Short mmCIF file of C-alpha atoms in Angstrom, two decimals:
data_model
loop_
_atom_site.label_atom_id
_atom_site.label_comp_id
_atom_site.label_asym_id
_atom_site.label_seq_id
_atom_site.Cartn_x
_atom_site.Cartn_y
_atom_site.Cartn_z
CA UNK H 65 225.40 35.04 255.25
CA UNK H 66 223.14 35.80 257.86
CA UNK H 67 220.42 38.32 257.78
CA UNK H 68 221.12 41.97 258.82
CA UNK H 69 218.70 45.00 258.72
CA UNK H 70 220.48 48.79 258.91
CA UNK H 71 219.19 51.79 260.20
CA UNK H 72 220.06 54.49 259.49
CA UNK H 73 220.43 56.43 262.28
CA UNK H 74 222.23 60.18 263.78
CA UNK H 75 225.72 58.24 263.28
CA UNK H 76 225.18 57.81 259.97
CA UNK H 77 223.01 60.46 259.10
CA UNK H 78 225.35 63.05 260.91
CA UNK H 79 228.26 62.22 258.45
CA UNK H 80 225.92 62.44 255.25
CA UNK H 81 225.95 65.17 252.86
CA UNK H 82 222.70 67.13 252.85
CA UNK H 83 221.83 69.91 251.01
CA UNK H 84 218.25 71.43 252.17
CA UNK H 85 217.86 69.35 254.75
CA UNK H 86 218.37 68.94 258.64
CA UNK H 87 218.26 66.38 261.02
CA UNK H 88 215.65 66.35 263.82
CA UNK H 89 215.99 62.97 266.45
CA UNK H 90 217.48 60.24 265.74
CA UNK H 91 216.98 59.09 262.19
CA UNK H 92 214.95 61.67 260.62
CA UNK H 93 215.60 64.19 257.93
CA UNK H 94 213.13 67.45 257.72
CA UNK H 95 213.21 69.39 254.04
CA UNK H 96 213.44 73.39 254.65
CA UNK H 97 211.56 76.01 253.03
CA UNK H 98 213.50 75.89 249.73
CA UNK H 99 212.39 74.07 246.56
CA UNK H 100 215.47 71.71 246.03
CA UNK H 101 216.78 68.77 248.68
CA UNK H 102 219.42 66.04 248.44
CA UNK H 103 220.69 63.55 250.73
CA UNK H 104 223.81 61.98 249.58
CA UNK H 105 224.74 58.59 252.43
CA UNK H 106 228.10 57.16 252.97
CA UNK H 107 228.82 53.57 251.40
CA UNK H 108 226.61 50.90 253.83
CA UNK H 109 229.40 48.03 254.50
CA UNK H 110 227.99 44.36 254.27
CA UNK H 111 231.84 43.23 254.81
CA UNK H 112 230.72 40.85 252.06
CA UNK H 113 231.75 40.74 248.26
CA UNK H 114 228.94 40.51 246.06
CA UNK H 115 226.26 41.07 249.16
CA UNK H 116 223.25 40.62 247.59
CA UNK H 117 220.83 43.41 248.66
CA UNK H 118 217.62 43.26 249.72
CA UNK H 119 214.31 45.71 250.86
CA UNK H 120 214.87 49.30 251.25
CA UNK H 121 212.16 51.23 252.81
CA UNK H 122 211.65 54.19 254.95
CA UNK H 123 208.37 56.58 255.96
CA UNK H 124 207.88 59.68 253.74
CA UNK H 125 206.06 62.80 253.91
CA UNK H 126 205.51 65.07 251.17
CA UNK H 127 203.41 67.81 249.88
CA UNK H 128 201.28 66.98 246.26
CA UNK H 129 203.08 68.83 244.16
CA UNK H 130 206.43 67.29 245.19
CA UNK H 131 208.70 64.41 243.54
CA UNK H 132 211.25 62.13 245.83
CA UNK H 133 213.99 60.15 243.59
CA UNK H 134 216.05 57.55 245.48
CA UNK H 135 218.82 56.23 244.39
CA UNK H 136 221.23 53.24 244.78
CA UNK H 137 224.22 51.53 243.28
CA UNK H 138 226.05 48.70 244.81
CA UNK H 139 230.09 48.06 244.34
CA UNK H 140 232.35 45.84 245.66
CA UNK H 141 234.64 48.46 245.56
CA UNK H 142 235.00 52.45 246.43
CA UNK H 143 237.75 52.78 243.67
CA UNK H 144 236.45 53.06 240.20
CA UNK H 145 239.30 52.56 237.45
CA UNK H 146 239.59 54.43 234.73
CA UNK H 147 242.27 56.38 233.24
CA UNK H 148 243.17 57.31 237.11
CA UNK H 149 241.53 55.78 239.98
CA UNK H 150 238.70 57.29 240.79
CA UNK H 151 237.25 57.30 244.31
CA UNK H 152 233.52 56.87 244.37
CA UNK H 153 232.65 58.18 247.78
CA UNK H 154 235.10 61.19 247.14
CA UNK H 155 232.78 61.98 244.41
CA UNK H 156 229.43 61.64 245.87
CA UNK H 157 230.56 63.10 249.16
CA UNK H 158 231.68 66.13 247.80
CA UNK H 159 229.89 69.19 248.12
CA UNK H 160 231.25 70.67 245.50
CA UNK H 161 230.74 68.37 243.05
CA UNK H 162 227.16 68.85 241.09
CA UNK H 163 224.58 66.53 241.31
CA UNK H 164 223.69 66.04 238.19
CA UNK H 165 227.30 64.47 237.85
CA UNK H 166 226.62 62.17 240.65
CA UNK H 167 223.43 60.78 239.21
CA UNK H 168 225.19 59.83 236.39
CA UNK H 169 228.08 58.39 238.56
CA UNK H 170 224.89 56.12 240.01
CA UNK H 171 224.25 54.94 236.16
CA UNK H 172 227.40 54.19 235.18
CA UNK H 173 227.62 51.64 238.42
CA UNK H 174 224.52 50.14 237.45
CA UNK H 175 222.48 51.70 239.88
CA UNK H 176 218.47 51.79 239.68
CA UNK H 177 216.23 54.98 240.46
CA UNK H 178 212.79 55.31 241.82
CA UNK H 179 210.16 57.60 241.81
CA UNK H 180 207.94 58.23 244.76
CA UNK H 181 208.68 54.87 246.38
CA UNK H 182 209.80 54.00 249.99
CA UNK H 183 209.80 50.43 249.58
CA UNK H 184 211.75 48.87 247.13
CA UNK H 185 213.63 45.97 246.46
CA UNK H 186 217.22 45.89 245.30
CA UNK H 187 217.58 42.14 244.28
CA UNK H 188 219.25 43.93 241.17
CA UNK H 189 222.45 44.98 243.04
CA UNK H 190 225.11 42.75 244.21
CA UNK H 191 228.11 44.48 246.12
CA UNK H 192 229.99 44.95 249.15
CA UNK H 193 228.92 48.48 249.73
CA UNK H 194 225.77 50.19 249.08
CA UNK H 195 225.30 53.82 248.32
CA UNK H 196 222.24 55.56 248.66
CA UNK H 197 221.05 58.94 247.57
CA UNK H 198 217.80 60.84 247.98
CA UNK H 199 216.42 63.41 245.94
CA UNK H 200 213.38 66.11 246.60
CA UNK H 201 212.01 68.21 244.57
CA UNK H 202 209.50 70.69 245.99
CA UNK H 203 208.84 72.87 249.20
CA UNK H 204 208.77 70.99 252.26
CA UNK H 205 209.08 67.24 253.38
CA UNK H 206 210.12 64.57 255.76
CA UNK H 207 212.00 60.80 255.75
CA UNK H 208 211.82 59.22 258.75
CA UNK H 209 213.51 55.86 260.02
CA UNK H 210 215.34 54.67 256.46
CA UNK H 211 216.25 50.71 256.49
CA UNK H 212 218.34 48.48 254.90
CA UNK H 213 217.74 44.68 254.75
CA UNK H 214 220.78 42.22 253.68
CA UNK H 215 220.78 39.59 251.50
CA UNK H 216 218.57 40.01 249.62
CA UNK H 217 216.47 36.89 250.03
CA UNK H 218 216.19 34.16 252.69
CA UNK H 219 214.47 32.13 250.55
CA UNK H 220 215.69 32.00 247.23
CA UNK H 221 218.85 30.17 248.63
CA UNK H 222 217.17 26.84 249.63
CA UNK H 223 216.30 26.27 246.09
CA UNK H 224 217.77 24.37 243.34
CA UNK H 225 220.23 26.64 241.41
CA UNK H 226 217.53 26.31 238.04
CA UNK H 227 215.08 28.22 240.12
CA UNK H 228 217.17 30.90 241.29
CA UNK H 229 216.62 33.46 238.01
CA UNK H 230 216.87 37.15 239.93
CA UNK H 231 214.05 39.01 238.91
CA UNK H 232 212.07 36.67 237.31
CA UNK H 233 208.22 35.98 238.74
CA UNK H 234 209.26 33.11 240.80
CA UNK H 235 211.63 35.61 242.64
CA UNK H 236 209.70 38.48 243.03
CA UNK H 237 206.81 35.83 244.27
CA UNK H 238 209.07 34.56 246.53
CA UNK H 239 210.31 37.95 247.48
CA UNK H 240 206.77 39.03 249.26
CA UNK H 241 207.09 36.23 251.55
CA UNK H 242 211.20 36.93 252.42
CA UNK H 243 209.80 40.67 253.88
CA UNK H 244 207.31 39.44 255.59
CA UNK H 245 209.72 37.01 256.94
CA UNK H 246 212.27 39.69 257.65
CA UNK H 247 209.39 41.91 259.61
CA UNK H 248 208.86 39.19 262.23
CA UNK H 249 212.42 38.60 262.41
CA UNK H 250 212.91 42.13 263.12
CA UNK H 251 210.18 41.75 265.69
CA UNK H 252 211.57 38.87 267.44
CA UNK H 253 215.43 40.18 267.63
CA UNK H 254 213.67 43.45 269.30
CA UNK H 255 211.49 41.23 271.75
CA UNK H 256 213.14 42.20 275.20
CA UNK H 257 211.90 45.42 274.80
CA UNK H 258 208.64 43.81 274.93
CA UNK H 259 209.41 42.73 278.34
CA UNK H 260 211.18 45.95 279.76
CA UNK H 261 209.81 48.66 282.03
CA UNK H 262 211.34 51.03 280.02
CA UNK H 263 210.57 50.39 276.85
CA UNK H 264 207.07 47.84 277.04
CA UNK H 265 204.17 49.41 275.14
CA UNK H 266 201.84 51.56 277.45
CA UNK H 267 198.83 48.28 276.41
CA UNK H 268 201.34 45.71 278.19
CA UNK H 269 202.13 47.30 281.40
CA UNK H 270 199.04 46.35 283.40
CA UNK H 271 199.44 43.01 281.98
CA UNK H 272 202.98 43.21 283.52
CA UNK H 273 201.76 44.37 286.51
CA UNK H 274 199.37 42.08 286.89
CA UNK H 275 202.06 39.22 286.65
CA UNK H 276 203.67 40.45 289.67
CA UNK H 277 200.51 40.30 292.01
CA UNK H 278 199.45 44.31 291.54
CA UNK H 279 196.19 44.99 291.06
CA UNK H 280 196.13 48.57 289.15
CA UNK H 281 193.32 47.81 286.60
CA UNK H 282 190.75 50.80 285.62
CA UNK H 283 193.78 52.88 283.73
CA UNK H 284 193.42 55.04 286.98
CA UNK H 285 197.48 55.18 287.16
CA UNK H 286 199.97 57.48 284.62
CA UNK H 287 202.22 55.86 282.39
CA UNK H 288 205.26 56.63 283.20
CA UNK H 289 204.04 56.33 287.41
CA UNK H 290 203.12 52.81 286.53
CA UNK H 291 206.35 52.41 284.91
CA UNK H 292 208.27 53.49 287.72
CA UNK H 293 205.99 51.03 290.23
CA UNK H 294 206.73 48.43 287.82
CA UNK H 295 210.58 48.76 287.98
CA UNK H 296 210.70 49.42 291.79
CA UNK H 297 207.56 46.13 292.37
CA UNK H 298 210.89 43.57 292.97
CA UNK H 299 212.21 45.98 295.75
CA UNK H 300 208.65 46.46 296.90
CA UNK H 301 207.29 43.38 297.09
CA UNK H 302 210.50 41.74 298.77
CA UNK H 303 209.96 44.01 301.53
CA UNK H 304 205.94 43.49 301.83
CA UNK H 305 204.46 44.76 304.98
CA UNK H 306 207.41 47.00 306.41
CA UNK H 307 207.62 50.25 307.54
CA UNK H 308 210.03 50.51 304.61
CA UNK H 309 207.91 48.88 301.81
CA UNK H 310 204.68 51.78 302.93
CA UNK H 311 207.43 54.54 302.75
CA UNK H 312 208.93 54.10 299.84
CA UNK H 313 205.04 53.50 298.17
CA UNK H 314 203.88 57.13 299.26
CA UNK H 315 207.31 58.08 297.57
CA UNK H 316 206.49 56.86 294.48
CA UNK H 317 203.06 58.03 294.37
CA UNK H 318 202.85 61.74 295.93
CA UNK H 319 206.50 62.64 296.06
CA UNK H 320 206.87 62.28 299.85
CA UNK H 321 207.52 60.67 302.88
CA UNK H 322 204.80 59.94 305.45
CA UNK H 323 205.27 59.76 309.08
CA UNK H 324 203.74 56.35 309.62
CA UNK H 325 202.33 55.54 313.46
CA UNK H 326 201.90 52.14 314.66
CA UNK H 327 199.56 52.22 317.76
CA UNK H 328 201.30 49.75 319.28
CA UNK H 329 204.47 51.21 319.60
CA UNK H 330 202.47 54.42 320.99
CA UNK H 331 200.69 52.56 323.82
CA UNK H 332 202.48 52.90 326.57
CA UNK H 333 203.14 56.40 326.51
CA UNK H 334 199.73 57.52 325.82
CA UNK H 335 198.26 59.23 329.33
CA UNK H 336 194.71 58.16 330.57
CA UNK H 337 193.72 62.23 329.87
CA UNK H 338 194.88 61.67 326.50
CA UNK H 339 194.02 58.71 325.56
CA UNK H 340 189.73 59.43 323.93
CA UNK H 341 192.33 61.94 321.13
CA UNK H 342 194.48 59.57 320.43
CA UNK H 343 192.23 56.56 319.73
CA UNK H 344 190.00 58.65 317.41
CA UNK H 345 193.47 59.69 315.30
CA UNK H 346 195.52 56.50 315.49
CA UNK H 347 192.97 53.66 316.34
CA UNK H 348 192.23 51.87 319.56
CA UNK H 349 193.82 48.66 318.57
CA UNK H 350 197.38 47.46 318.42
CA UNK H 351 197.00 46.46 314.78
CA UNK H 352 196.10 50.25 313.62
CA UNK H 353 198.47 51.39 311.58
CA UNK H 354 198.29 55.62 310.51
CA UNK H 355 199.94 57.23 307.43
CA UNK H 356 200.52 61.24 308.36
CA UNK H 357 200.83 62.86 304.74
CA UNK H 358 201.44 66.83 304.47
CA UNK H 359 201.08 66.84 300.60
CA UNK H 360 197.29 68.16 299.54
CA UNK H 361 195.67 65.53 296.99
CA UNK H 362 193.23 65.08 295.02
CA UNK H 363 190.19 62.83 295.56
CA UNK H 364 191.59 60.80 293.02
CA UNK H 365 194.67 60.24 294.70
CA UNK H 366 193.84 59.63 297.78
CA UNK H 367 191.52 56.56 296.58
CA UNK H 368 194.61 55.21 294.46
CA UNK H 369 196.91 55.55 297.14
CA UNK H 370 194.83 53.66 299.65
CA UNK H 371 194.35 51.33 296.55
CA UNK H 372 198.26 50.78 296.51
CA UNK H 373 199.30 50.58 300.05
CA UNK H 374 196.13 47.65 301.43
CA UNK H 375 197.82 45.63 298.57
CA UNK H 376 201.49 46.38 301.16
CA UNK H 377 200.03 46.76 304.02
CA UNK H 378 200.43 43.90 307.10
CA UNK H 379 198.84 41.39 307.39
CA UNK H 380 195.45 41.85 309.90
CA UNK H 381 196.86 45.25 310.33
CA UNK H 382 193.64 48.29 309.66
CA UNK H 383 195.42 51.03 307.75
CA UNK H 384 194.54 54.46 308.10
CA UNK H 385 195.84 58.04 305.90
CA UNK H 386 195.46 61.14 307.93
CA UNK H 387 196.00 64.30 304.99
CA UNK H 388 197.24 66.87 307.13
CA UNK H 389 195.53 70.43 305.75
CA UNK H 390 198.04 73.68 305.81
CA UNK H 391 197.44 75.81 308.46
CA UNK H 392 199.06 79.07 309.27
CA UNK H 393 200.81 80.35 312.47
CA UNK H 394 201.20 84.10 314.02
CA UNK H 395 204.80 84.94 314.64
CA UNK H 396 205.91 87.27 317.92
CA UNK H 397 205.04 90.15 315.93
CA UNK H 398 202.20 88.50 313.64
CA UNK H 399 198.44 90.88 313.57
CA UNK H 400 195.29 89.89 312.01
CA UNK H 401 193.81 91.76 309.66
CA UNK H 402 190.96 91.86 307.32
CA UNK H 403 189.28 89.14 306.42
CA UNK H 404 190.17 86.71 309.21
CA UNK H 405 189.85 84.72 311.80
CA UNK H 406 191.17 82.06 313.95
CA UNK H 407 190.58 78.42 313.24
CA UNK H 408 191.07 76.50 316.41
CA UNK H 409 188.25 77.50 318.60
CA UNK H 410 189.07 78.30 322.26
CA UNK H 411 190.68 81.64 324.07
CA UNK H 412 193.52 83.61 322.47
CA UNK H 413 195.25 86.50 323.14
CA UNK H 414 196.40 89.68 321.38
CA UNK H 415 199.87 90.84 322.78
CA UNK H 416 200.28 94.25 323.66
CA UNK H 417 201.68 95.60 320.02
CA UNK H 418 198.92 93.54 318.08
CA UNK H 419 195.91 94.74 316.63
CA UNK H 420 192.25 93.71 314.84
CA UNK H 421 191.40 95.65 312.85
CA UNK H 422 188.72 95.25 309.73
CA UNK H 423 186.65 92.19 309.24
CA UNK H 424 188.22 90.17 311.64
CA UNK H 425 185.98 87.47 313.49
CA UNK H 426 187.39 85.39 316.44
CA UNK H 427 185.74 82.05 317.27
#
């Protein structure tokens, strides 16, 4: 049988019986302000008759003066015969059935109990299905991420049959070694995440980065921005010195799209009277290349963004950013009034209906 972890997770959680208890996320089960708690978990099915189980573990919070039971039983079946057939998860599933009763239910299948433990092995049990109950005792509380390894041990099987006594210091010896085995087996079945955009640890993504020919050392970029440069660096870098490439950069970075200006495209429609303003905005050579942004930065930003786009830009090209500052503008029936003044310098004109009144200073 091959090795197989469970989590226990919303699915299962959701369809759990608790009593004094909620879920919050995904897998993890919050105590409320009463004293008493119980979390009763539908049979976990190996699909194998006499599975033998393995490491249960899970993280636990709890105040001092608390106590957490667990509790598990393994059966190959969920009929119990007595005098009638009795239907194990009818019993422990059922709300109205006490507690008490089901702990004993546990005992009478053999089960085991612990006390303030959320790691244990079960190399005791042997069964097709699993049950699992949790008990707390005391005002507040938390179990987060509960796991089930199965079998039992990976190593105990490549022994001679003499040496295979369960429970016996050879085993348990042996059994240190099987979950540390398991943990880097757990590691290794999870390791594209290592390698995904999405889901990489924040540590890796420069490394990532770095792979595909960005330079964004110095931790001067957000996570999740270097994420998203990280999943859109294919697109980017196929496209490498386009108008396209630069656009789709400033999207990423400030949320908008620049009007980009490539002197030599301008050339021939610049006038002679004209042409003193327009080299000392867009450059005097054919290989200036200017970035018109609207958005107000920060210092900060600006220096990453240039950062960014002379790792895009074309090759011999000189690549300027012109921020643009907001500036306001005097409708038909627009005044001045106090404080203010006009920025451009130069002559203006008041139209008949206007009026200046206050502090109002024109340059």
């Amino acid at each position: 049988m091959a090795g197989l972890q469970y989590s226990v997770k919303k699915n299962r959680l959701s369809r759990a019986l608790l009593s004094g208890m909620s879920l919050e996320g995904s897998d993890a089960l919050v105590c409320d302000g009463g004293e008493y708690h119980t979390m009763v978990l539908r049979g976990l099915d190996s699909t194998v008759t006499d599975c033998p189980w393995g490491r249960l573990f899970f993280s636990g919070e709890f105040p001092e003066d608390s106590v957490c039971y667990l509790y598990a039983a393994a059966t190959n079946e969920k009929v119990l015969h007595r005098d009638g057939e009795l239907w194990i998860e009818d019993v422990l599933l059922d709300e109205n059935v006490d507690f008490l009763r089901k702990k004993r239910l546990i005992e009478e299948l053999g089960g085991l109990r612990f006390i303030h433990a959320n790691d244990v092995l079960l190399y005791e049990l042997e069964g097709r299905f699993l049950w699992i109950m949790i008990e707390v005792i005391g005002r507040g509380g938390r179990i987060d991420g509960i796991k089930v390894q199965a079998p039992g041990d990976n190593f105990m099987g490549t022994f001679p049959e003499i040496y295979r006594e369960k429970n016996s210091f050879f085993h348990r010896y042996l059994s240190v070694f099987s979950t540390i085995y398991n943990e880097f087996q757990e590691e290794l079945d999870h390791r594209e995440r290592l390698v995904d955009a999405e889901s990489a640890p924040e540590g890796l993504l420069e490394i990532y980065a770095r792979w595909l020919g960005l330079d964004v050392n110095g931790a001067f970029m957000e996570e999740e921005l270097l994420r998203s440069l990280i999943r859109e660096a294919g697109w980017l870098l196929k496209r490498k010195g386009t108008k396209k490439c630069l656009e789709r950069l400033c999207e990423l970075m400030v949320g908008e799209r620049p009007v980009i200006v490539e002197r030599s495209r301008i050339q021939e429609y610049v006038q002679d009277t004209e042409r003193a303003v327009y080299d000392r905005l867009y450059g005097d050579s054919p290989y200036d290349v200017t970035l018109l942004i609207q958005k107000n930065l920060k210092e900060t930003e600006k220096n990453r963004l240039l950062h960014l786009l002379r790792q895009f830009k074309p090759v011999r090209s000189r690549l300027r950013v012109v921020f643009l500052q907001e500036r306001g503008m005097l409708d038909a029936y627009g005044y001045l009034d106090g404080p203010g003044r006009l920025w451009r310098p130069g002559p203006e004109r008041l139209d008949s209906a206007g009026s200046a009144d206050g502090m109002v200073v024109l340059e």
